[in-house]
Each structure stands twice: as structure tokens, then as C-alpha cells.
Coordinates of C-alpha atoms and ligand atoms in Angstrom, one line a residue:
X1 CA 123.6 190.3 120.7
X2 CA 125.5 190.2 124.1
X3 CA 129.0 188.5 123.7
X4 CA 128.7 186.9 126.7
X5 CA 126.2 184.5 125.9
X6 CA 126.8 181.2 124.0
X7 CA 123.6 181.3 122.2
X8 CA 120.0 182.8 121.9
X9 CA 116.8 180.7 121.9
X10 CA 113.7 180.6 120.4
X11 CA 110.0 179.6 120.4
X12 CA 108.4 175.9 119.0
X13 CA 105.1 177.1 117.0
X14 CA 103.8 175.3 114.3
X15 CA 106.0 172.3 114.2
X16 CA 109.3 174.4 114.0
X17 CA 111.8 176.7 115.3
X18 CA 110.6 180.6 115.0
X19 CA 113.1 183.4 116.3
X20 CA 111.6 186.2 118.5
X21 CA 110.8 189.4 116.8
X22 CA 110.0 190.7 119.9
X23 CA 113.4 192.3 121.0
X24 CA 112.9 191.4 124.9
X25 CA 115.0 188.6 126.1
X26 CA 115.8 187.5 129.6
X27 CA 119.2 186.1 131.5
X28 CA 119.7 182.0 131.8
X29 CA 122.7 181.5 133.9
X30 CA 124.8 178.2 134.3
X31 CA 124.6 178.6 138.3
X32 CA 127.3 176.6 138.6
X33 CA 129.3 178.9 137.3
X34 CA 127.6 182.1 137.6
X35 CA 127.6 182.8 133.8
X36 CA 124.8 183.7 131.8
X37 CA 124.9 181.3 129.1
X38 CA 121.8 181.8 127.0
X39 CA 119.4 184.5 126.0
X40 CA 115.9 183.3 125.9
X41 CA 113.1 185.6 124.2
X42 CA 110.1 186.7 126.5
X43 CA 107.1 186.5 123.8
X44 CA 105.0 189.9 123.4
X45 CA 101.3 189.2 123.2
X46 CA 101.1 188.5 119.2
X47 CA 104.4 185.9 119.6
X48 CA 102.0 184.2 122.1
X49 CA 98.7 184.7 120.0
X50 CA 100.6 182.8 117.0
X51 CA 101.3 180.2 119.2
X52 CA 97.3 180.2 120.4
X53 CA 96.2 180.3 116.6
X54 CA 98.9 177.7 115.7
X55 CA 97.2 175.3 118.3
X56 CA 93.5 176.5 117.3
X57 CA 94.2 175.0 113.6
X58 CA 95.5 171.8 114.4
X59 CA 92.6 171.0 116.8
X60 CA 89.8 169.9 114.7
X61 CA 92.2 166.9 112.7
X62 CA 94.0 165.8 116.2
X63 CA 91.0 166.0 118.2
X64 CA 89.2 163.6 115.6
X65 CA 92.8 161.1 115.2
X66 CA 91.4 157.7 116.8
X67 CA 93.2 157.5 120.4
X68 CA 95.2 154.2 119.6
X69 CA 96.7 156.8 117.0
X70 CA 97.6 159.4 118.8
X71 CA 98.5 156.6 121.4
X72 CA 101.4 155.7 118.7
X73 CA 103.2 159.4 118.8
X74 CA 103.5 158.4 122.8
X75 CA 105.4 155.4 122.4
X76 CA 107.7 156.7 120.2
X77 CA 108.0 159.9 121.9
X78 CA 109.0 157.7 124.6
X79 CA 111.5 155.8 122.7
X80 CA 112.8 158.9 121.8
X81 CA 113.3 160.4 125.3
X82 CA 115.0 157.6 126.3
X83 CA 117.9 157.3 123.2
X84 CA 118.5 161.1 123.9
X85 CA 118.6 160.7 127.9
X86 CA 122.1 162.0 128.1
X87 CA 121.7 165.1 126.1
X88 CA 118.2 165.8 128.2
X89 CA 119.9 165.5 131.0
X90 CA 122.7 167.4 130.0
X91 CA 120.3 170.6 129.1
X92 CA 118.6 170.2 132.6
X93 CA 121.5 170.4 134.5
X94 CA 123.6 172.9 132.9
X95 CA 120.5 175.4 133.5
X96 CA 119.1 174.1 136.5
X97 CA 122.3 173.1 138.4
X98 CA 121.3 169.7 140.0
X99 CA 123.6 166.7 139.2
X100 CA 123.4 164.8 136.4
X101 CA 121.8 161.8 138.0
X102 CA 119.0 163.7 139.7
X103 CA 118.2 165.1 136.4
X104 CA 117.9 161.5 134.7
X105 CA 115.8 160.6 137.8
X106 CA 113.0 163.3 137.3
X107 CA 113.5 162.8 133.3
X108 CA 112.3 158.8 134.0
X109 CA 109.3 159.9 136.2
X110 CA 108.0 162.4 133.3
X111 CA 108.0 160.0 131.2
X112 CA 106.1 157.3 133.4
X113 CA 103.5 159.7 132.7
X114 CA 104.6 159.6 129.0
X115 CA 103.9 155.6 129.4
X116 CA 100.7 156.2 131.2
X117 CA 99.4 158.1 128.7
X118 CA 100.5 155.2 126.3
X119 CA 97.8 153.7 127.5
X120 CA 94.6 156.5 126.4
X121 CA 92.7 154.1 124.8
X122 CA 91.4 152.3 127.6
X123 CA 91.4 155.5 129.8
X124 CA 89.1 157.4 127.9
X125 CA 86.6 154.3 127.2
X126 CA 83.2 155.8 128.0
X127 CA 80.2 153.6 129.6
X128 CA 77.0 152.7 128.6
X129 CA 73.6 151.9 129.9
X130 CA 70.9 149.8 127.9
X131 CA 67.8 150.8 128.2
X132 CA 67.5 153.4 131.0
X133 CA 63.4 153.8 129.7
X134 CA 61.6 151.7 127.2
X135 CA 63.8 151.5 123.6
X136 CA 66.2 154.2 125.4
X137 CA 70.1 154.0 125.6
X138 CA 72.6 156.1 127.5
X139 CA 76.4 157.0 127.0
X140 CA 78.8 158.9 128.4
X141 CA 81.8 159.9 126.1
X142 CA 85.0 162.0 127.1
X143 CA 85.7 164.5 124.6
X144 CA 89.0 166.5 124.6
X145 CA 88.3 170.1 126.1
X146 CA 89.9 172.1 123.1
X147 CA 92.9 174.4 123.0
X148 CA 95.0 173.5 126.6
X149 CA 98.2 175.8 127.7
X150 CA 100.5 174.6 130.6
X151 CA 102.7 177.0 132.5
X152 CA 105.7 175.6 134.0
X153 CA 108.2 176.3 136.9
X154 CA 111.9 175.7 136.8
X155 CA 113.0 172.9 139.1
X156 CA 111.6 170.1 137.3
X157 CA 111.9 171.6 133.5
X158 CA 111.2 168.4 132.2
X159 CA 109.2 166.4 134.5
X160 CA 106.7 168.9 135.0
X161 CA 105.7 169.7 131.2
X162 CA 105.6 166.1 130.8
X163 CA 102.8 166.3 134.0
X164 CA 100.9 168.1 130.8
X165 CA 101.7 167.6 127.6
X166 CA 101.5 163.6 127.2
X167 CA 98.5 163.4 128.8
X168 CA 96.9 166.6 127.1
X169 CA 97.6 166.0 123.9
X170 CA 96.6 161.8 124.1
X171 CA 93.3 162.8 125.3
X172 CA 93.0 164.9 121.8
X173 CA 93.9 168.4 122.7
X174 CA 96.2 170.9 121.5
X175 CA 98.3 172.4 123.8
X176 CA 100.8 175.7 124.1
X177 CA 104.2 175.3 126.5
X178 CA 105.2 178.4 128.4
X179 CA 108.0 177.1 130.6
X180 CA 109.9 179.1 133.2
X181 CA 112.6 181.5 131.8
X182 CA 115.4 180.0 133.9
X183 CA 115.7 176.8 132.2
X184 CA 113.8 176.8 129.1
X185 CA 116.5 174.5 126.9
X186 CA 115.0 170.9 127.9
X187 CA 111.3 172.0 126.9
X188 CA 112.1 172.8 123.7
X189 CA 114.1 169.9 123.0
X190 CA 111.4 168.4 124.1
X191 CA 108.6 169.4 121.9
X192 CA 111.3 168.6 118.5
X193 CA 111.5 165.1 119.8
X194 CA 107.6 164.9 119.7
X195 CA 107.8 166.2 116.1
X196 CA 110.1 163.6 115.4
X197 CA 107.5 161.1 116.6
X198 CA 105.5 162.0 114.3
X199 CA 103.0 164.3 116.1
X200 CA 101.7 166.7 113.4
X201 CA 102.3 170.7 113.7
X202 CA 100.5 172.6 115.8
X203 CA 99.5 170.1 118.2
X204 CA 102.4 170.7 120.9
X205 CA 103.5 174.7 120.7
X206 CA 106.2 176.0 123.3
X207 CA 106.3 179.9 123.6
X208 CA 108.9 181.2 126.1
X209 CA 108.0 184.6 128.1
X210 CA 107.0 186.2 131.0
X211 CA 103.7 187.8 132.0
X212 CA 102.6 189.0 128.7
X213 CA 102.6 185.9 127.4
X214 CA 101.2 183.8 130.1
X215 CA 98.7 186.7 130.7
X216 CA 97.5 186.9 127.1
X217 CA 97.1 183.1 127.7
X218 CA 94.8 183.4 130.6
X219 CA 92.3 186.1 128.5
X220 CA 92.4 184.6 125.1
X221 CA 89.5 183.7 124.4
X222 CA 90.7 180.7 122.0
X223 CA 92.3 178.6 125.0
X224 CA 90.2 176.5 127.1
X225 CA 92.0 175.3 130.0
X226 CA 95.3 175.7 131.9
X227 CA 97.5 174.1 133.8
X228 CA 100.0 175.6 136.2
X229 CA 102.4 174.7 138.8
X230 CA 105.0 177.3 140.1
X231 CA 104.8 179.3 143.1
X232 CA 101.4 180.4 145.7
X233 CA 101.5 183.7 144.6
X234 CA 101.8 183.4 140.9
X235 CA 99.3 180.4 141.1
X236 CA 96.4 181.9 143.0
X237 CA 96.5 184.8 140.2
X238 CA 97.0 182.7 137.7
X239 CA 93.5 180.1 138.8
X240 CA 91.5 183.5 139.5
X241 CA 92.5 185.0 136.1
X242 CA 91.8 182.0 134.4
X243 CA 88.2 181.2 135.9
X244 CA 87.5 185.1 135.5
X245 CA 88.2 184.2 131.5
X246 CA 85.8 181.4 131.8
X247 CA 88.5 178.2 131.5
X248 CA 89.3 175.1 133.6
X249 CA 91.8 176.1 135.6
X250 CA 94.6 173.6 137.6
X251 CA 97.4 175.9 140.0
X252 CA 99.5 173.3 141.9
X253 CA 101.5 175.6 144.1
X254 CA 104.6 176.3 146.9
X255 CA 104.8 174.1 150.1
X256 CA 106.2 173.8 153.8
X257 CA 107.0 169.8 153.5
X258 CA 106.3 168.5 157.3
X259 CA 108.2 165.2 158.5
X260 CA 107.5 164.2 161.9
X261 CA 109.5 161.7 163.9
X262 CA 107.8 160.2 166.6
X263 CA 110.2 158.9 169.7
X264 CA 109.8 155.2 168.4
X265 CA 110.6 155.6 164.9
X266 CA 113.9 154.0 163.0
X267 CA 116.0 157.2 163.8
X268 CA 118.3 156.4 161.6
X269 CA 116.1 155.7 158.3
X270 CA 114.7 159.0 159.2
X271 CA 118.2 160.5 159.2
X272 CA 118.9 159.3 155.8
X273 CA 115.4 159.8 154.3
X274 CA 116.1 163.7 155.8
X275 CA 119.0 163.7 154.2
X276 CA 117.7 163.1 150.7
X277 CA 114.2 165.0 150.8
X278 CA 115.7 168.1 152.5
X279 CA 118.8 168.6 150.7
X280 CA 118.5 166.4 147.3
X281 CA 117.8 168.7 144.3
X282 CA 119.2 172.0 146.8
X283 CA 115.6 171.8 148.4
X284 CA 114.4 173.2 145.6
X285 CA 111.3 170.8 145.0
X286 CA 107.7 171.2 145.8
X287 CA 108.3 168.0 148.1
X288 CA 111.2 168.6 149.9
X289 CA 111.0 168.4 153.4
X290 CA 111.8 171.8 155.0
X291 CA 110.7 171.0 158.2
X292 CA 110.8 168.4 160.9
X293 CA 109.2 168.3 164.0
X294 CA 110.8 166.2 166.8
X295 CA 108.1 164.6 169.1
X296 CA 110.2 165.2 172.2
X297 CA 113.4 166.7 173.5
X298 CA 115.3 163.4 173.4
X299 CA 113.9 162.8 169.6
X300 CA 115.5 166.2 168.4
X301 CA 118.3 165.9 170.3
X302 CA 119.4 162.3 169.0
X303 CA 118.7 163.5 165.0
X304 CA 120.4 166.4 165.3
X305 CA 123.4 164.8 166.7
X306 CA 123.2 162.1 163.5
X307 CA 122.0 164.6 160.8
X308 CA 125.0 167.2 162.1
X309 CA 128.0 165.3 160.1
X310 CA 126.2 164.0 157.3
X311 CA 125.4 167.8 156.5
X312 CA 128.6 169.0 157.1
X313 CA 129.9 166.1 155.2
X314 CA 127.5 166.4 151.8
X315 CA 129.7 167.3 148.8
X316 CA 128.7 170.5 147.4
X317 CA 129.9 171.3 143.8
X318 CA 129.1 171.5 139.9
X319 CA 126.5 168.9 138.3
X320 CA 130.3 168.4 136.3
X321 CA 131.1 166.5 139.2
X322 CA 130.5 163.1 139.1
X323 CA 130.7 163.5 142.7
X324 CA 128.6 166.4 144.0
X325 CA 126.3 165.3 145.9
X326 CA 124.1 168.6 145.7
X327 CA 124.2 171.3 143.3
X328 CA 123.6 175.1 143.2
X329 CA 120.5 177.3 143.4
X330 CA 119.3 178.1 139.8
X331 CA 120.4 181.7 139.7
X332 CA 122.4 184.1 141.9
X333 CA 119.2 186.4 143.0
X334 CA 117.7 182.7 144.1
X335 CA 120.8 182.2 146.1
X336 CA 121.0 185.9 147.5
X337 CA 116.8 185.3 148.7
X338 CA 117.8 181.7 150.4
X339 CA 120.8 183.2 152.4
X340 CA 118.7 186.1 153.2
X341 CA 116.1 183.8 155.1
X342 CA 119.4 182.3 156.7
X343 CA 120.1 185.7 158.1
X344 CA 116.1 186.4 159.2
X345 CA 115.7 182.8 160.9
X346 CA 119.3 184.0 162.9
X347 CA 117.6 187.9 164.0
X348 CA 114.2 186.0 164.8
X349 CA 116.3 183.9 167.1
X350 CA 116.1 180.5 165.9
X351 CA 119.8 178.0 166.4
X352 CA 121.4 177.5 163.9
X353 CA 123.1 174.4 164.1
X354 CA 124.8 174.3 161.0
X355 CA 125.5 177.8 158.6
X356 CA 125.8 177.0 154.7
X357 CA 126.0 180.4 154.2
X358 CA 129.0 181.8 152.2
X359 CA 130.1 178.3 151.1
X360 CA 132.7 178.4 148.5
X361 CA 133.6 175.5 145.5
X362 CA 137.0 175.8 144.3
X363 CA 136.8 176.7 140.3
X364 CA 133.4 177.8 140.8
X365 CA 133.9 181.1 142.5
X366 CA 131.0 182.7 141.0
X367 CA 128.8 179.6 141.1
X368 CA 125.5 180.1 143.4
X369 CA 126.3 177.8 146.1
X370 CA 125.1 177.6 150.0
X371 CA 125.7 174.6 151.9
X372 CA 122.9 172.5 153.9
X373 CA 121.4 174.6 156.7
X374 CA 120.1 173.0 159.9
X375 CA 118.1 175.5 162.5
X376 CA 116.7 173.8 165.8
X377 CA 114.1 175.4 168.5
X378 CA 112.2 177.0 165.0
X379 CA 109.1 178.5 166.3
X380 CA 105.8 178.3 164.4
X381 CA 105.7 181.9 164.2
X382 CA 109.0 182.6 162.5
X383 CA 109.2 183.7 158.8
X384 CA 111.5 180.4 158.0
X385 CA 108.8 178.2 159.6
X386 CA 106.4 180.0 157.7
X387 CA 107.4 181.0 154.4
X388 CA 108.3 177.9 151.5
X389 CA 112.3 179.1 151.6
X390 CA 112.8 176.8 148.3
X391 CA 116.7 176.0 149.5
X392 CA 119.0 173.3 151.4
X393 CA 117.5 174.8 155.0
X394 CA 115.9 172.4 157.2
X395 CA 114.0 173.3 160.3
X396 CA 113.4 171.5 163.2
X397 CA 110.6 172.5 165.7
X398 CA 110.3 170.8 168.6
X399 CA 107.4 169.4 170.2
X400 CA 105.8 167.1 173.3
X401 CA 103.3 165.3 171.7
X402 CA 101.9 163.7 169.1
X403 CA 98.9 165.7 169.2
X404 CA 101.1 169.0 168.8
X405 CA 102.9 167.9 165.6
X406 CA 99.6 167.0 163.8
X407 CA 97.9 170.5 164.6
X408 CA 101.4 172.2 163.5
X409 CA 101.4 169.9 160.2
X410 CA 97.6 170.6 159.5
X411 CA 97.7 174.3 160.6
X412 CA 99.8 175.5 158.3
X413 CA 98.6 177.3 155.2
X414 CA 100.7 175.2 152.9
X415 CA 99.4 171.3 152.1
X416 CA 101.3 169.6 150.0
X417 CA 102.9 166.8 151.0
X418 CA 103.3 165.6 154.7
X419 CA 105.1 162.5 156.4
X420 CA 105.2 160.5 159.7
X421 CA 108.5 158.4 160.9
X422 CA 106.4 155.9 163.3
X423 CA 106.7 152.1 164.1
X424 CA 103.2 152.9 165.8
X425 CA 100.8 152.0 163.4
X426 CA 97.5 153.5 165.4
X427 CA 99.5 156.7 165.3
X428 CA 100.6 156.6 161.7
X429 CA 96.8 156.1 160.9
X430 CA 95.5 158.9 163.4
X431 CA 97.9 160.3 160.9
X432 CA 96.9 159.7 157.7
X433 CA 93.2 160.2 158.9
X434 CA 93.3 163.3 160.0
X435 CA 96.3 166.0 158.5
X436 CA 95.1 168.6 155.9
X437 CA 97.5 167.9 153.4
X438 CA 97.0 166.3 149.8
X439 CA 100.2 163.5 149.9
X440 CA 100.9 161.6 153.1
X441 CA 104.1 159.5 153.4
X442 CA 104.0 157.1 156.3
X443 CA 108.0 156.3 156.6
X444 CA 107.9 157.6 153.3
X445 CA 109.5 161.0 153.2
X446 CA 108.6 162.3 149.5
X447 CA 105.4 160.7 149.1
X448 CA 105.2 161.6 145.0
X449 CA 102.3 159.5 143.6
X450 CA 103.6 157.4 140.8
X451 CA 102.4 158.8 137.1
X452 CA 99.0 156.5 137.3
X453 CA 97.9 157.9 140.8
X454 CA 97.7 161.3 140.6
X455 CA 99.9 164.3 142.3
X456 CA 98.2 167.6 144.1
X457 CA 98.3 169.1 147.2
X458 CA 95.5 170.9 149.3
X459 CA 95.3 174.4 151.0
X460 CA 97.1 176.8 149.1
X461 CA 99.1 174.1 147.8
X462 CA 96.4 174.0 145.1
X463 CA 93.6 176.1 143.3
X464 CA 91.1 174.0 141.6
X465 CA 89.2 170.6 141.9
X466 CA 91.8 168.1 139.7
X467 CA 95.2 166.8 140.9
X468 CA 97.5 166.8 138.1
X469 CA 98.6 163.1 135.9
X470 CA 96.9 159.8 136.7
X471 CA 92.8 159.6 136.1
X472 CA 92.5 163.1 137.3
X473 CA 94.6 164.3 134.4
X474 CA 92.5 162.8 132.0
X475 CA 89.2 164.0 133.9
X476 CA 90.8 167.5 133.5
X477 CA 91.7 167.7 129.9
X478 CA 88.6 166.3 128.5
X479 CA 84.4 167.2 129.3
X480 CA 81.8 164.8 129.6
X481 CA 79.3 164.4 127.4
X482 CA 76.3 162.3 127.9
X483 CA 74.0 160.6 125.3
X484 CA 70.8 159.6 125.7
X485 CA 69.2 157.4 122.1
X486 CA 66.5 156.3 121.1
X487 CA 65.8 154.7 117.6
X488 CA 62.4 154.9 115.4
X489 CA 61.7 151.0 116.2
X490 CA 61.2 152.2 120.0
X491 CA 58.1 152.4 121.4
X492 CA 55.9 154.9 120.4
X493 CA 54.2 156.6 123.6
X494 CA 53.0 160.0 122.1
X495 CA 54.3 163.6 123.3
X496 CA 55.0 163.7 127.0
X497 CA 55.2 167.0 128.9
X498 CA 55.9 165.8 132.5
X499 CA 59.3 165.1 133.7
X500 CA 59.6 161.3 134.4
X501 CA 61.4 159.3 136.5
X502 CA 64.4 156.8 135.5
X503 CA 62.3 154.1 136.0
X504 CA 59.4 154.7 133.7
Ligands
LIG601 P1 107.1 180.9 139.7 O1 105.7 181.0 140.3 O2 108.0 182.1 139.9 O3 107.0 180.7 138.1 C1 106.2 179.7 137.6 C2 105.7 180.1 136.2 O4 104.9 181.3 136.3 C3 106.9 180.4 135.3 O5 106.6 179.9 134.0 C4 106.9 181.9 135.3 O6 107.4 182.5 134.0 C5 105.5 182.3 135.5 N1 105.4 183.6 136.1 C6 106.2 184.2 137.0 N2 105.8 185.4 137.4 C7 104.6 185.6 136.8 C8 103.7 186.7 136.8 N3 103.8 187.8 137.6 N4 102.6 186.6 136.0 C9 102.4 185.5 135.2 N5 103.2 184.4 135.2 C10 104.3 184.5 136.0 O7 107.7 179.6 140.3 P2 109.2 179.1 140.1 O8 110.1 179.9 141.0 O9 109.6 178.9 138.7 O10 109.1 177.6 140.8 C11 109.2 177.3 142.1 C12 107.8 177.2 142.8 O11 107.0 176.2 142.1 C13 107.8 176.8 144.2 O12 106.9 177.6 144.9 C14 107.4 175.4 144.2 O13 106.8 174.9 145.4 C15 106.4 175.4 143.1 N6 106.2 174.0 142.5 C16 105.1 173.4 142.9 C17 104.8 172.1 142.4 C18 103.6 171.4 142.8 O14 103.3 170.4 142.2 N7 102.8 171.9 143.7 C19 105.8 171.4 141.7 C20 107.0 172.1 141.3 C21 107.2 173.4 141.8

């Protein structure tokens, strides 16, 4: 074992703890600090395959547990989650890098979803219609959809397998983790603490790997559906891969987070709302904003003047720090690709305003820290205008009409979340009526649909037909199944060979 590291990780299958056998393991730093802290194993195809057939066994007895049962685990699972918040939190950070209470804050969202799912009784009540022909009933049930496998990416480590799992697993499936490789602690402290609740073995399985695993997940035959969220790239192989193996397939992918200010907005809400969705979390959420665009020369001018000292002012340091207002990027290469996009928007001749690059946090030589970034007069056809830069680098582009910034905003090949900074409410709903994009904030600058709404963006923010949590989680993870009855006491009208209407 390298000496370095503090300890070496494992997978969940089965209910318990089972070391690789694999022999391939992969780097998880503590970015504050720069040190790799923890070896976690990257599954070969038969780690992953025992996690599939762990799942495949427990489905027949949890898919047939009545819902207000497997209702229960939730609540307790949620108890749970709650009593071991700090240490949660603790794991998210010390992987991740963002502070403390940022961590707690995406902890509490997952489990509004846990709490949503609470509720799976009602949800999956079916409906029924008396006699649709003479002495004929008809039902629709939701059944679960079988083995489920969610793929997870590593700046929400807990909040986005709780996206899945609750909801998965309380509409009667069994389901196989395979969260990101940077951060994997929090996930598998997750899945004890739904052992603990009592959720029998097998149901909830976390493997931790690479592409061999997630791609023997995608052709195995034995899983039915999958869920992803990471980057476009990965996504739009992962959906095409996935529906070439005949599964459901959900791929909620990168972003370019638009917020535009009109000239009559509350400049200095949007100032402080910029502040937050650009540089909260280092950027590095599928919701930040990255870019603003300025309706006006006189708009850009006056919020870059107020946004200029309250980003040379944020307090950059370790999630140690009670202090630190934002954290590092999650690994050194991650820092390395942000300040490189520094460097392009610079060569493709972009201002910058402010330059994080090179920042430095005393004690934390090695830590992977950059400061906020600010570039004005971004044009539309400049690789940090187009490309989701996942960092504390905010671009403003300027424009002279309203009309401009909703073509920019719908244009662009990303649609994930959008927002508008307006007291004009005809323009905030030309707005909301008319931009490409699958979350619209109206003064609002992370629009995140609370857990029983449901979250997805459009474009290539998202391969597939469901959004991800809310209704639309339930409609994924479970089929329809429609029955039509009729009992011996109907009446008795011969064999028919025509096709009838409803109505007969
Ligand atoms: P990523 O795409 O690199 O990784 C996501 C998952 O895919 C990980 O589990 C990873 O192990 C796996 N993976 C990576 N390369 C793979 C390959 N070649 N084949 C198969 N699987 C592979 O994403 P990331 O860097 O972990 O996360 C950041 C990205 O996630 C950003 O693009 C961000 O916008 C996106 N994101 C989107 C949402 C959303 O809801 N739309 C939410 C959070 C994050």
C-alpha cells in the first residue's frame, strides 16, 4: 500500500463492506491540502457483476415489500442522516473541498428528496375506471422497473445519489451506486446508514470504479435502467450506450448558467445573488452562473464596479476554516484545466477584470486554490463563453437589448438553468416564455426545483425524456401497467372479432 495515504476504501455489496480484489485503485486528494488521502478501488467488470447479481437477488422480496414498508426504511434513513450530519459533512468536505456549511446545505436538499420519497404510498397510487364497457374495469398500476444503477459526479457526492437512491429504491427497485472516484467516502457512508435503517441486503449496492465498471453497467443485461448526471461528454455516451443495451436511460449533463440583468433591475440583489451562484461551491455546480449578460453599457459598467471588491474581498481558504468563504477545486489537474481557460479567455482577448490565478493560502501551499475570476467584453465565440469551465470564472458579455440576451441565452448548446434580474414583469415573462432552457429563475439566480418538483435541464443539458426527483422520478423508476377485468357475472356477448370502440 502507498504510505502516503491514510486509508484504502472499499465497495458496499450485499449489505456489507467487501475489499477490492481488483488491484486497480485511483488517487483521492484532500484539495485543500494537496495530499492524496485515500485510495479508492476502480471495480474490474466481475467486482461490478457481483454488485449487479447482488441487486438481482434482492429484487423479487423488495419489489413485493408493501410501499408504506419500504416507506418506513426512508424515515429512518432520514433520522439517521440527520444525527450523523456532522460526520457527513465532514467526509464531503474533506474530499470535495467546499466549506463545511455548504456541504450541510446540499446534505439537507438530498434528503428533501429522502422526505419526498417518505411519502411513496400516495405517489404510486394507481387509478381506476369502472366500467369502461359493459361488466368491464380498468386499472393502471406502477410497477418498479427492476434492477436500477445511478452514476454519480463529484460536486454534490451526497446530494446527487440521494437524487436516486431514495426515490429508486421506495418505488421497489434495487439499485447499484457508482459514484465519482474523487469523493467516494460520503456514498458509502451513506449506503451503511441505510443498512442501519433497516433496508435489507442487496437492495442499495455501491461499487466504486471507472469505465469498466460503469461500462459493464450499461451492457449487462440484468440492469434495467440508469441514471446519470456528470459531464456532456460522458453523459451523451453514457444515454446512447444505455438505450443501444435496451434500458431507460436518464443523463443530466454540463451547463453555461446564463443570468441576465436588465437596466431596471435591483443592481445590487443581482450583485449579491452573482456573488453566491458564481463563486459559492468554487463554481463547481451544474447551476452556477458562469455567465452574465449586461443589457447595456451602463448595466455592465455599474455591476462590475460593485461585483469588483466583493471578489477581491471573498475569503479563500480550507473548508477547516470557519471562515472561508470558498474552497478549493477538487483536485490539482481540476485546478491546472480552470487556470488554463484563464490563460485562453486572456490569448482570445477577453478583459480580465480580476485574475485568481496563482492565488496562494498560507498553510496550504499545495492546496488547489484560484481566486474568483471576472472577464468583461466575453464574446460569444470565445472558448470561455462556450465551454462549461466548472470554476470561480464569471463572464460577462455585453449586450443592447433585451432581444440580444434572450437569443445568446437560448442559442447556446447548454440548457440547464437560466435567470433574468428584471423589475419588468412583461419582460421577465417574454422571458420565461420563450428561452430554451429546462430551469428559469426570474430574480432567482439558482433556480434548483425543490425535491417534489423535479430538476433537468434541456439541450445537451440532458439525454432522455424524465427530469430527475419529484413525479418524474417516480415516472422513471417504475412502468405502467394497465389492467383491463372483467368477471364471469358480466355480460355474456359471445366471441367478438372486430375492434370496438370505448363506448360500446
Ligand atoms: P464526469 O462526467 O467526469 O463523471 C461523472 C461520472 O461518470 C463519474 O462517476 C465518473 O466515474 C464517470 N465517468 C467518467 N469518465 C467516464 C468514461 N469515460 N466512461 C464511463 N464513465 C465515466 O463528471 P464530473 O467531473 O464528476 O462532474 C462534473 C460535471 O457534472 C459537470 O459537467 C457538471 O455540470 C455535471 N453535473 C450536472 C448536473 C445536472 O444535474 N445536470 C449536476 C451535477 C453535476
Amino acid at each position: 500500500m502507498d504510505t502516503r495515504v491514510k486509508q484504502t476504501l472499499h465497495h458496499y455489496i450485499g449489505g456489507k463492506k467487501v475489499q477490492s480484489d481488483g488491484g486497480r485503485f485511483g488517487d483521492v486528494y484532500n484539495p485543500a491540502t494537496g495530499e492524496v488521502t485515500t485510495l479508492v478501488p476502480l471495480a474490474s467488470a466481475d467486482e461490478t457483476r457481483a454488485a449487479i447479481a447482488s441487486a438481482a437477488a434482492a429484487l423479487p422480496a423488495w419489489s413485493a415489500t408493501p410501499p408504506a414498508k419500504r416507506a418506513q426504511v426512508m424515515f429512518k434513513f432520514r433520522e439517521l442522516v440527520y444525527a450523523n450530519m456532522d460526520e457527513i459533512a465532514q467526509l464531503v468536505s474533506a474530499e470535495h473541498g467546499k466549506t463545511i456549511e455548504d456541504a450541510k446545505g446540499s446534505i439537507q436538499r438530498g434528503v428533501e428528496v429522502v422526505e419526498f420519497a417518505c411519502g411513496i404510498p400516495q405517489l404510486l397510487k394507481g387509478d381506476y375506471s369502472e366500467g369502461v364497457a359493459s361488466g368491464v374495469d380498468m386499472y393502471n398500476v406502477r410497477q418498479p422497473v427492476g434492477v436500477c444503477a445511478g452514476i454519480t459526479p463529484f460536486n454534490f457526492p451526497a446530494m446527487v445519489p440521494m437524487w436516486m437512491f431514495p426515490v429508486a429504491i421506495a418505488c421497489g427497485n434495487t439499485f447499484i451506486l457508482k459514484p465519482s472516484e474523487k469523493d467516494p467516502s460520503c456514498p458509502l457512508r451513506l449506503a451503511e446508514l441505510m443498512t442501519e435503517a433497516g433496508l435489507p441486503d442487496g437492495v442499495l449496492n455501491v461499487v466504486n470504479g471507472d469505465k469498466e465498471s460503469v461500462d459493464t453497467l450499461l451492457t449487462d443485461p440484468r440492469v434495467d435502467a440508469i441514471s446519470f448526471v456528470g459531464s456532456t461528454q460522458i453523459g451523451e455516451y453514457i444515454y446512447q450506450t444505455g438505450c443501444a443495451n435496451n434500458k431507460r436511460v436518464q443523463a443530466l449533463c454540463g451547463a453555461k448558467n446564463h443570468m441576465v440583468v436588465m437596466p431596471d433591475a435591483d443592481l445590487d440583489q443581482a450583485v449579491d445573488a452573482t456573488m453566491g451562484a458564481a463563486y459559492g461551491s468554487a463554481g463547481e455546480r451544474c447551476m452556477a452562473i458562469s455567465v452574465v449578460v449586461a443589457v447595456g453599457d451602463e448595466t455592465a459598467d455599474q455591476l462590475i464596479e460593485k461585483l469588483t471588491p466583493k471578489i477581491k474581498g471573498l475569503k479563500v481558504g480550507s473548508y477547516t476554516d470557519a471562515s472561508t468563504e470558498m474552497g478549493p477545486l477538487v483536485t490539482p489537474a481540476h485546478c491546472e484545466k480552470v487556470h488554463g481557460y484563464v490563460d485562453k479567455g486572456v490569448a482570445e482577448g477577453a478583459e480580465l477584470v480580476i485574475d485568481g490565478r496563482g492565488h496562494s493560502v498560507a498553510g496550504h501551499e499545495n492546496g488547489a486554490f484560484i481566486g474568483g475570476c471576472l472577464f468583461d467584453k466575453v464574446k460569444p465565440s470565445m472558448s470561455i463563453y462556450t465551454d462549461e469551465i466548472f470554476g470561480p470564472v464569471l463572464c460577462v458579455v455585453r449586450v443592447d437589448t433585451y432581444d440580444e440576451a434572450e437569443k445568446l441565452v437560448t442559442e447556446h448548446e447548454y440548457g440547464n438553468g437560466a435567470a433574468i434580474f428584471t423589475r419588468d414583469g412583461d419582460c421577465a415573462r417574454a422571458f420565461t416564455t420563450n428561452v430554451q432552457i429546462g430551469m428559469v429563475g426570474v430574480n432567482v439566480p439558482i433556480p434548483v426545483p425543490v425535491a417534489y418538483h423535479s430538476f433537468g435541464g434541456w439541450k445537451r443539458s440532458l439525454f432522455g425524456d424524465h427530469h430527475i426527483h419529484g413525479m418524474e422520478g417516480v415516472r422513471f423508476y417504475t412502468r405502467m401497467k394497465t389492467i383491463t377485468a372483467r368477471w364471469p357475472s358480466g355480460i355474456r356477448d359471445g366471441a367478438v372479432f372486430n375492434f370496438r370502440s370505448g363506448s360500446e
